[in-house]
Coordinates of C-alpha atoms in Angstrom, one line a residue:
X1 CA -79.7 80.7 -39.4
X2 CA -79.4 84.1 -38.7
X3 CA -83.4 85.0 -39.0
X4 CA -84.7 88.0 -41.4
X5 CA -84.4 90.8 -39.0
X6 CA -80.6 90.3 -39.1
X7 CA -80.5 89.5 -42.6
X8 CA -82.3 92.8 -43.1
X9 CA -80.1 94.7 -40.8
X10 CA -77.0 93.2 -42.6
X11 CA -78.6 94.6 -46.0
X12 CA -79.2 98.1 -44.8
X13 CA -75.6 98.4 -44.2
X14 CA -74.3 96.9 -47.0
X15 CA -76.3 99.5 -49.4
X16 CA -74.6 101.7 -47.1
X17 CA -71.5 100.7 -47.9
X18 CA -71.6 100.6 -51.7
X19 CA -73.6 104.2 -51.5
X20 CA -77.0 103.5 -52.6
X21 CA -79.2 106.1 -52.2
X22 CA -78.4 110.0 -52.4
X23 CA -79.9 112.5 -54.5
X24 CA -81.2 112.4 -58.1
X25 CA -79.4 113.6 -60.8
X26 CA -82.2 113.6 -63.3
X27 CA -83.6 117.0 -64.1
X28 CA -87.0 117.5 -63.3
X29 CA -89.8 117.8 -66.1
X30 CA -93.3 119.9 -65.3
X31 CA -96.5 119.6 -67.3
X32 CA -99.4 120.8 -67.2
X33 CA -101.4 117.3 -66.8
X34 CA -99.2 116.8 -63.5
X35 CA -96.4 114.5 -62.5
X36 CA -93.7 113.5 -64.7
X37 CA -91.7 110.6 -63.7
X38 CA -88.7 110.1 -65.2
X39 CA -89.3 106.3 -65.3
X40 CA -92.4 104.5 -65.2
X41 CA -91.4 100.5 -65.3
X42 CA -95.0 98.1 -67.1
X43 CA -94.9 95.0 -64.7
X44 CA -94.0 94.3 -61.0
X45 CA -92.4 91.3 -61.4
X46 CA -89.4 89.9 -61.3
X47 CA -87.8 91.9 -64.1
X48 CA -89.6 95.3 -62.8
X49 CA -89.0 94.8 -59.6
X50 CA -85.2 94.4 -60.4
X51 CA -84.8 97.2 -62.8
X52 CA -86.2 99.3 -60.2
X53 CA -83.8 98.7 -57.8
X54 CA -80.8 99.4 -60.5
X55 CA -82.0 102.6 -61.8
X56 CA -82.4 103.9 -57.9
X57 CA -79.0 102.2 -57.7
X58 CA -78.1 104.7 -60.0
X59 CA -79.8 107.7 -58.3
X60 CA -83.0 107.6 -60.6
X61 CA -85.9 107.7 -57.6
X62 CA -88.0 109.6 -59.5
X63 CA -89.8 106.1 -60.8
X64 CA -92.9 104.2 -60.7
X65 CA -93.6 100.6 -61.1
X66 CA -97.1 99.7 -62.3
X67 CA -98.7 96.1 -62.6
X68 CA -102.0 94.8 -63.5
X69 CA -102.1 92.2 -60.6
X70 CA -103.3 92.3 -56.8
X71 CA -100.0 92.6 -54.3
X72 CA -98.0 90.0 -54.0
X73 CA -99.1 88.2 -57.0
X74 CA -97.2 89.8 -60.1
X75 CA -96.0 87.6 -62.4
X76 CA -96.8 84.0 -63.2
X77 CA -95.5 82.3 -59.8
X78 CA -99.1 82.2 -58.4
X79 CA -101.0 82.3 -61.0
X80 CA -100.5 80.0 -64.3
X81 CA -97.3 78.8 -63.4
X82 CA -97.8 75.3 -62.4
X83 CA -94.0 73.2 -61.7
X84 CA -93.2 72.8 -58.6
X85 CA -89.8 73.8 -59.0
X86 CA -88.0 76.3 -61.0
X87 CA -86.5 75.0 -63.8
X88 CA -83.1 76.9 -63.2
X89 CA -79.9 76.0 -61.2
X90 CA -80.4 77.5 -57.9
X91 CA -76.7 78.8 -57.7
X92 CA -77.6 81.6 -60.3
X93 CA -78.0 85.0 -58.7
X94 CA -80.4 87.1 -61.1
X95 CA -81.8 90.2 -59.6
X96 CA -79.2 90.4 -56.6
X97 CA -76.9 93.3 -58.3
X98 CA -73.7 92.0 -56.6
X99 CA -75.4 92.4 -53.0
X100 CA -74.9 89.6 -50.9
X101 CA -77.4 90.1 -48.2
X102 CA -80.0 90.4 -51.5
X103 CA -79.1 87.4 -52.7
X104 CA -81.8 84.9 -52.5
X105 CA -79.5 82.1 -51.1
X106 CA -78.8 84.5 -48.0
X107 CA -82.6 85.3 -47.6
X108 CA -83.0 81.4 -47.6
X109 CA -80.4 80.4 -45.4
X110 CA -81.6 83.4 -42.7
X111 CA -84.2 81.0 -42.1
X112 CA -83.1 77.6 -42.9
X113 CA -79.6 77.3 -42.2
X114 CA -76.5 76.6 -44.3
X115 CA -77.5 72.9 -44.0
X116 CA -81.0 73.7 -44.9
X117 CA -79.4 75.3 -48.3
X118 CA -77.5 72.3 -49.5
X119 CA -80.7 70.4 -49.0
X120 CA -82.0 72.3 -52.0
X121 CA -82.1 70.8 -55.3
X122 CA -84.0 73.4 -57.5
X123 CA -85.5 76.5 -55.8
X124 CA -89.5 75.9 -55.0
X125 CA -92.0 78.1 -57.0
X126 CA -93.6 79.5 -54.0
X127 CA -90.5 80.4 -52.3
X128 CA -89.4 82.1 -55.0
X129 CA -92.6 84.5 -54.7
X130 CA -92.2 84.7 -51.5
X131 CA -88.4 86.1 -52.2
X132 CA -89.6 88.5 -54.1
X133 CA -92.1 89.8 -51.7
X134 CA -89.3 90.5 -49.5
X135 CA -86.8 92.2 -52.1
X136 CA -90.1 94.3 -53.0
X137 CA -90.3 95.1 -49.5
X138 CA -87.1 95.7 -48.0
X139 CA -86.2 98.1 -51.3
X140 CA -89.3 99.6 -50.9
X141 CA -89.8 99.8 -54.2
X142 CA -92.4 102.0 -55.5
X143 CA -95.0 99.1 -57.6
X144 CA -98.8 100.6 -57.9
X145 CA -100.8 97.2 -58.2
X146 CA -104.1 96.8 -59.8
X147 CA -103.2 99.4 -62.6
X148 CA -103.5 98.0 -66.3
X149 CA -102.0 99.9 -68.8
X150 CA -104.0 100.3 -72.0
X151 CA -102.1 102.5 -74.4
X152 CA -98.5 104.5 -74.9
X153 CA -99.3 108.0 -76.3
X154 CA -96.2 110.0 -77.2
X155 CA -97.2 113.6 -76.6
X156 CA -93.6 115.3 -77.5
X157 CA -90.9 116.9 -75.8
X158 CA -89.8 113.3 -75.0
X159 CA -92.7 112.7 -73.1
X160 CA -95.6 109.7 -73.3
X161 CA -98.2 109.4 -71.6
X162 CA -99.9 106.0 -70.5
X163 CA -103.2 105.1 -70.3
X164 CA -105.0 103.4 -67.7
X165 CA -107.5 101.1 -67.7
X166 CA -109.8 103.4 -65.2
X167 CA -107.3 105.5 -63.6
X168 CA -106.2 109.1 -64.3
X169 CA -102.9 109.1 -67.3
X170 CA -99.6 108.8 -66.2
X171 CA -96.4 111.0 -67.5
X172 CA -92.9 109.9 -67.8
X173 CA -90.1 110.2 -70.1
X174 CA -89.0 106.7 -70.3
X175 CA -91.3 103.7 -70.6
X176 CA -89.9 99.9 -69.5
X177 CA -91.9 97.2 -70.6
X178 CA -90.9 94.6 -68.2
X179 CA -93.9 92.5 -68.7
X180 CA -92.6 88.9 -68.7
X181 CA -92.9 86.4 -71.3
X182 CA -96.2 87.1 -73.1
X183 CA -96.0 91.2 -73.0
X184 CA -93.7 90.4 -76.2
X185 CA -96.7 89.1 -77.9
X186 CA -99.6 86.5 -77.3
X187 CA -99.7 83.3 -76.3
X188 CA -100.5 81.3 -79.6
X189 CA -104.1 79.6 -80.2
X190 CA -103.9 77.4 -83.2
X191 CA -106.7 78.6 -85.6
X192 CA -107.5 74.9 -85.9
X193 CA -108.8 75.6 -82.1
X194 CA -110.0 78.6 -81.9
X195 CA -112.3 78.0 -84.8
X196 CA -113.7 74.1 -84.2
X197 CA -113.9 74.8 -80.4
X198 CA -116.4 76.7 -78.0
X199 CA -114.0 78.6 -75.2
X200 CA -115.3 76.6 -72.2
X201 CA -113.7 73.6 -73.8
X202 CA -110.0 74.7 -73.6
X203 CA -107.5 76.9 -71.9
X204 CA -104.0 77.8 -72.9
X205 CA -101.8 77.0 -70.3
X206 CA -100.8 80.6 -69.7
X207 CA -104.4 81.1 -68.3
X208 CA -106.0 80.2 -65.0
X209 CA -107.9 76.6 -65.2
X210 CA -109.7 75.1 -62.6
X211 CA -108.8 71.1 -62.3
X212 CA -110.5 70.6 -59.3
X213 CA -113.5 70.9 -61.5
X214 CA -112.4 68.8 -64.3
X215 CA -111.9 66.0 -61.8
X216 CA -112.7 62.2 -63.0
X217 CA -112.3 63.9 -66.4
X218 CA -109.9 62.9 -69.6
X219 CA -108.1 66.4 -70.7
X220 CA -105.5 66.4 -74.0
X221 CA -102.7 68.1 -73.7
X222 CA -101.2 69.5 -77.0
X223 CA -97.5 70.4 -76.8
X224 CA -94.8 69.1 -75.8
X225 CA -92.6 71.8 -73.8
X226 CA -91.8 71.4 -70.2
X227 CA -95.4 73.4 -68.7
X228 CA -97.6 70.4 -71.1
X229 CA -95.8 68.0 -68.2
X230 CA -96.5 70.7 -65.2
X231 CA -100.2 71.1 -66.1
X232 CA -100.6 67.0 -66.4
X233 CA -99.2 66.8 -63.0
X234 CA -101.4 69.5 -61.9
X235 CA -104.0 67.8 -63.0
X236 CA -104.0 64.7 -61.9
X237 CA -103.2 65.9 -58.7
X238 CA -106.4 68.0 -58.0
X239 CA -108.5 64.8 -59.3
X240 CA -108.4 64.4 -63.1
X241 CA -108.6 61.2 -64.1
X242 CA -106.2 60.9 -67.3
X243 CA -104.0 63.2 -68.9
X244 CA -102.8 63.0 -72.6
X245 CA -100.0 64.6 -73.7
X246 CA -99.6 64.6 -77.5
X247 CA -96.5 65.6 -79.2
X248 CA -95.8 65.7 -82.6
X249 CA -92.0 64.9 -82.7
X250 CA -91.4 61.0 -83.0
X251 CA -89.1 61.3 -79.8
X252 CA -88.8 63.4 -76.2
X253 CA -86.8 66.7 -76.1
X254 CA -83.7 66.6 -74.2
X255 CA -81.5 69.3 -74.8
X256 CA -82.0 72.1 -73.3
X257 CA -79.4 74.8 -75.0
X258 CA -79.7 77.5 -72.0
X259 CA -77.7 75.1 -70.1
X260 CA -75.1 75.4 -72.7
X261 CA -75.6 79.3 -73.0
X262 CA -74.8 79.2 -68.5
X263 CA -71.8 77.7 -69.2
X264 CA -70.0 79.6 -71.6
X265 CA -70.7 83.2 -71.1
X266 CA -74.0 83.3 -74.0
X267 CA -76.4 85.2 -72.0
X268 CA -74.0 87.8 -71.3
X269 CA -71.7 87.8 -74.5
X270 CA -74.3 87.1 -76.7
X271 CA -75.4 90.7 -77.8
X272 CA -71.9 91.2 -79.0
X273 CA -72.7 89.0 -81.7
X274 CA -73.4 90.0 -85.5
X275 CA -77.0 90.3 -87.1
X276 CA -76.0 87.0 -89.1
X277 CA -74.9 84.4 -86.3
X278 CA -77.3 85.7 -83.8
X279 CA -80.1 84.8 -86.2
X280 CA -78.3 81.5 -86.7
X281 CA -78.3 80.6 -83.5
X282 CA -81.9 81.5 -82.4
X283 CA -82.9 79.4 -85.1
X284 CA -81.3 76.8 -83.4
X285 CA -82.4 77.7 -80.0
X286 CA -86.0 77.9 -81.2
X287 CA -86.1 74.9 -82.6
X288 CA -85.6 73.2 -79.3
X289 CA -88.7 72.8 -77.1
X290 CA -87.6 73.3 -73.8
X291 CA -87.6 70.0 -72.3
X292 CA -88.9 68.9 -68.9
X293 CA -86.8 68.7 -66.1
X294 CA -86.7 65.1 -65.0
X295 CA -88.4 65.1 -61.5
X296 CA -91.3 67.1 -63.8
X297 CA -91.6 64.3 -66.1
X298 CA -91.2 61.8 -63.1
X299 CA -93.7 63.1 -61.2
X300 CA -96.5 63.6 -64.4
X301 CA -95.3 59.9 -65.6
X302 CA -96.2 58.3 -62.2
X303 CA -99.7 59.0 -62.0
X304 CA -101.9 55.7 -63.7
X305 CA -103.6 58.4 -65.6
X306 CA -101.0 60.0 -67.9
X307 CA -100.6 58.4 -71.1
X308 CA -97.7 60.5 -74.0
X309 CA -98.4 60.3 -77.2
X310 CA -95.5 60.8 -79.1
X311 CA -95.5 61.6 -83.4
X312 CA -99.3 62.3 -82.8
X313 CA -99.7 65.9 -84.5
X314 CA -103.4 67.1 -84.1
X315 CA -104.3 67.0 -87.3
X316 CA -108.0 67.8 -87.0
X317 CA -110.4 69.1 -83.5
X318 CA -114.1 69.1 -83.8
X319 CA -116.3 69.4 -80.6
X320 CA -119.0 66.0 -80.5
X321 CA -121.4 65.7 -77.9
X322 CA -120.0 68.2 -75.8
X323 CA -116.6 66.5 -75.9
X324 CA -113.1 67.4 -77.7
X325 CA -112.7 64.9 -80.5
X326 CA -108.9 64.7 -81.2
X327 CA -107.7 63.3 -85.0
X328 CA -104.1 62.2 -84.8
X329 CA -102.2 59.9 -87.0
X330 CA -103.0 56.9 -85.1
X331 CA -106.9 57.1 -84.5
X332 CA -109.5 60.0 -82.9
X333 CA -110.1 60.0 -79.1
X334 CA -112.3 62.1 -76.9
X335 CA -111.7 64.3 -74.5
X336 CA -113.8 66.2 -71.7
X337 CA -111.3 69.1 -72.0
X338 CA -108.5 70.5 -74.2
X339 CA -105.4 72.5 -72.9
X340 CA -102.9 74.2 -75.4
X341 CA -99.3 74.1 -74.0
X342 CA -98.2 76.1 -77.8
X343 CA -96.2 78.8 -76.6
X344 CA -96.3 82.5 -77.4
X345 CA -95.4 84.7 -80.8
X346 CA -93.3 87.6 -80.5
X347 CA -95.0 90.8 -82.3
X348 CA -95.3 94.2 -81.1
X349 CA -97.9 94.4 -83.4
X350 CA -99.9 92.3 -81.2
X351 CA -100.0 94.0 -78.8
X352 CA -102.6 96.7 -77.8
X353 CA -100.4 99.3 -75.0
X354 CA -98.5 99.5 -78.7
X355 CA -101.5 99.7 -81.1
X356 CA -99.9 103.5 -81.9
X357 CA -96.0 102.6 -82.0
X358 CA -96.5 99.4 -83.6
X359 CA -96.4 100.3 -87.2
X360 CA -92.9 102.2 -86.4
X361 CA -91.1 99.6 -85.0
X362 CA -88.3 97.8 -86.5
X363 CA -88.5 94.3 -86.5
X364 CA -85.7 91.8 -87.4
X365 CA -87.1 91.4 -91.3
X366 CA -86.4 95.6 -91.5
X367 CA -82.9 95.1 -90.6
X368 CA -81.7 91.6 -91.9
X369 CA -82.2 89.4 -94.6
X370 CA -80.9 85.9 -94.1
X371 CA -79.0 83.4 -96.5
X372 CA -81.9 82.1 -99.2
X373 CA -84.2 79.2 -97.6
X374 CA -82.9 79.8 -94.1
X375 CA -85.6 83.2 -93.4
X376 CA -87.6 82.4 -90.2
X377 CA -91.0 83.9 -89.5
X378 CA -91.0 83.4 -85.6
X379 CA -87.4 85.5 -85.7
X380 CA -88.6 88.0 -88.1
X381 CA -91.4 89.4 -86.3
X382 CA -89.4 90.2 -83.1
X383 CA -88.5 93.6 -82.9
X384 CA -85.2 94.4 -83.5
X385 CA -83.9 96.2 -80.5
X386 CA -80.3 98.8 -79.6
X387 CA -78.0 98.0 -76.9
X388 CA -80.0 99.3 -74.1
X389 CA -83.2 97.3 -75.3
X390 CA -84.8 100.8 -76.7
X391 CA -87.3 99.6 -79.4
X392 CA -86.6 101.3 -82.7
X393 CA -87.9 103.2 -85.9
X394 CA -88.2 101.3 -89.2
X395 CA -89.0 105.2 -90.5
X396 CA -88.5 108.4 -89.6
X397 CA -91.8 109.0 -88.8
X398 CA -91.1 106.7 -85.9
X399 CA -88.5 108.2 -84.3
X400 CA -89.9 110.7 -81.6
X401 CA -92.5 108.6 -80.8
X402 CA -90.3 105.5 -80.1
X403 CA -87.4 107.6 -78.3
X404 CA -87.9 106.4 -74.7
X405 CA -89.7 103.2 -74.5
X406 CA -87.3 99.9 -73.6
X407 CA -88.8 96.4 -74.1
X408 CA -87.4 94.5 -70.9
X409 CA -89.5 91.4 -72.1
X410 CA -89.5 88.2 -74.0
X411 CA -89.2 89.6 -77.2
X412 CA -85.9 91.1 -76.6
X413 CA -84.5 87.1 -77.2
X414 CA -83.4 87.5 -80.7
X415 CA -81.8 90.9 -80.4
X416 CA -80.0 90.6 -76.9
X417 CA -80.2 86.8 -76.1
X418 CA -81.6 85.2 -72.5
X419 CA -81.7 88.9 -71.0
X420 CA -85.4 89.4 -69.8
X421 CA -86.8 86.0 -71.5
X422 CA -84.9 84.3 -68.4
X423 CA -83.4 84.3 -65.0
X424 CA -80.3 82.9 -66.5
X425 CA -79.5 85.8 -68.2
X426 CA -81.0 88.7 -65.9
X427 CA -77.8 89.0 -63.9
X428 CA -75.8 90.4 -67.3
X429 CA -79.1 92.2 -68.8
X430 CA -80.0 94.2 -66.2
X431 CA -77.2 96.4 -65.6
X432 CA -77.3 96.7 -69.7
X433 CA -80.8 97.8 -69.8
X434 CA -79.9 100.3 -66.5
X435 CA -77.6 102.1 -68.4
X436 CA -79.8 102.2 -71.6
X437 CA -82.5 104.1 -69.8
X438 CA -80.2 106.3 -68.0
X439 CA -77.7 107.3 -70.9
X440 CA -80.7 108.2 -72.5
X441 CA -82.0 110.3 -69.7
X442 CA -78.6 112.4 -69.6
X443 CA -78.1 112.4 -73.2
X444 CA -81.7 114.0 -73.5
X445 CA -80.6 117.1 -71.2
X446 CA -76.9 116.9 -72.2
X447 CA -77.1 120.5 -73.4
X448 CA -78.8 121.8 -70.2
X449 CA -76.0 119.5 -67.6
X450 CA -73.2 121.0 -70.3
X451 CA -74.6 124.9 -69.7
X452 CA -74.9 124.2 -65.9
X453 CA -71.3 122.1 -65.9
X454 CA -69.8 125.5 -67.9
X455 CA -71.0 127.8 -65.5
X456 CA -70.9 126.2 -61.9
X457 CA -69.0 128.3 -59.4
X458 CA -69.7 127.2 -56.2
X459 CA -66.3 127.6 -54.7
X460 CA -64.8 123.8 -53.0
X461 CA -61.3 125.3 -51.9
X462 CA -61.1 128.2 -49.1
X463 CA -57.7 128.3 -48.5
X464 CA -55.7 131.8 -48.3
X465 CA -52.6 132.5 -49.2
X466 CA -50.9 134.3 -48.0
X467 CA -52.2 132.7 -44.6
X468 CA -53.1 134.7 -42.5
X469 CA -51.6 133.4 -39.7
X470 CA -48.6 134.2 -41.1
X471 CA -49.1 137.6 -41.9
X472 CA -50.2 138.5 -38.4

């Protein structure tokens, strides 16, 4: 083990070698309300942080990363996120760019060794946060924390202008939404909950849920993708007493197709697929729940407490005596608590930063119409996205307004494949979505860098002939 100073030193000079830094290219914009950046990335988390770092790689400073969260604790890592582990190979290299010293194996192995490395089996949540800390930090990226966004405003001239939940508007002429898996949507309440129960008696497993106080409880667990087995473990562990996981298949997941896709080149070759098989195969892919790893299952499964409950839909939820009673097709139970591991719907109509581009955006149902009896709901509501993941306009009423904004989030999946919706397939999306944003930003002032081009004059060559040397 080398130690982090070293490691740190090692990645100053390697940016130096590939020439990262140097100055902008972009063409400053003034307004009248004040700055205008020519980026301004919505989220600090893995995805932000990431796309920050390849647009400066690409001399585009002039950014600003906003999230919603306290330093240090964008994203889900420390917050809902409850495995252990990440469910990814360790080997992949998502956010690294190509640079070794960035790479999170060489920040782990500056502290723990080659030996230590091979010792890992699947990369720890925490340390993963704590990698990006440091790739925040030694990039010095530029993340505002504790700044919400509320609304995107397009104000023309290629401008928007985002609101802020009680801070002054910002300006900038392209808008990345890299907000994670639920900034394509919301996570999804079934009615059947949200109307039989009061909302101290559940939590969705995206949201923060304190255990500790539910200890010597019985909670229910409906769903039966890989976090239902990470919250039971959770559980258990701070203190509650049983944990029932209820699926409604008749048998366990186990395939889990983004191995498949790591394999064979689908996250990165994917978007070169037609309309027709990429909706073939997300139908597919979405009709796998993600299965548990095995050590997740093992370590829920141990505990005397966890019971699975497999082709037990919940076919009814009514709230008795302050309890959750559950109506499956074997018989009712009660519960002290319910948690909803249901996953998320992709909409940009639900969400509010869009309430104003939302009716303008194409979504998948605009642009494709699939084979009769085969039309998906889940698929058709994503939006349906370009090359460079720029949302766009299902009129042309749409088409200023949308010019600019980039959704670098979940709901990307169906039109670009396992780009932002997964670390597996940020190491291909990335540099895709880099030079989305910054084709657009030279293709906006293309006239302008023409004119300039045209008439630059600044002599290079200041050689005489005939020399005057010789002449003397």
């Amino acid at each position: 083990m080398i130690g982090l100073p070293a490691l740190e030193a090692d990645l100053a000079r390697q940016l130096t070698l590939i020439g990262f830094g140097g100055a902008d290219w972009t063409r400053p914009r003034a307004h009248p309300d004040g700055h205008v950046y020519d980026v301004a990335i919505v989220g600090g988390g893995q995805s932000g942080l990431a796309a920050a770092f390849g647009l400066m790689r690409e001399r585009v400073s002039n950014i600003l990363v906003i999230d919603e969260s306290p330093a240090g604790l964008e994203g889900p890592w420390d917050s809902y996120a409850r495995m252990i582990t990440l469910r990814t190979p360790k080997m992949l290299n998502p956010i690294d760019f190509g640079v070794p010293a960035l790479t999170y194996r060489a920040w782990w192995e500056a502290q723990h060794g080659a030996a230590g490395w091979e010792a890992v089996d699947k990369i720890a949540r925490g340390d993963w946060m704590a990698y990006l800390r440091w790739y925040r930090r030694v990039l010095a990226l530029p993340v505002r924390n504790d700044t919400r966004l509320t609304l995107i405003e397009p104000v023309g001239d290629g401008l928007h202008r985002l609101h802020l939940d009680r801070q002054a508007p910002l300006l900038a002429r392209k808008v990345v939404l890299a907000t994670g898996i639920q900034g394509g949507g919301q996570w999804h309440t079934p009615a059947m909950i949200r109307e039989a129960l009061p909302r101290h008696l559940y939590a969705h497993t995206s949201e923060p849920i304190d255990y500790a106080a539910l200890a010597g409880k019985r909670i229910g667990i409906l769903g039966g993708g890989a976090s239902a087995f990470d919250n039971a473990h959770a559980a258990m562990r701070l203190g509650v007493a049983e944990a029932h996981v209820f699926i409604r298949r008749k048998s366990l997941p186990r395939i889990n197709p983004i191995r498949f896709m790591e394999r064979v080149g689908f996250t990165g070759r994917y978007p070169a697929l037609d309309d027709a098989t990429k909706y073939r195969v997300m139908a597919s892919f979405l009709g796998h729940n993600q299965p548990p790893t095995n050590d997740t299952f093992d370590r829920a499964a141990a505990w005397p407490g966890f019971a699975l409950h497999l082709g037990a839909p919940w076919l009814d939820v009514r709230q008795e005596d302050g309890q959750v009673c559950v109506t499956t097709p074997q018989r009712e139970q009660m519960f002290d608590f319910a948690v909803l591991s249901t996953g998320l719907i992709s909409d940009p109509g639900l969400r509010p930063e869009l309430a104003g581009l939302a009716p303008h955006i194409a979504r998948w149902a605009d642009r494709f119409t699939p084979p009769p009896g085969e039309r998906n709901a889940l698929i058709d509501a994503h939006p349906y996205l370009g090359p460079g993941f720029q949302l766009l306009p299902r009129d042309a009423a749409g088409e200023a307004a949308l010019h600019g904004v980039f959704a670098f989030n979940y709901s990307a999946l169906i039109s670009l494949g396992l780009s932002a919706s997964a670390l597996s397939g940020l190491q291909t999306a990335l540099p895709r979505l880099v030079r989305g944003v910054t084709d657009q930003l030279f293709l906006d002032d293309k006239d302008a860098l023409v004119a300039d081009l045209i008439a630059y004059d600044e002599a290079e060559f200041i050689g005489q002939w005939p020399r005057q040397e010789a002449a003397e």
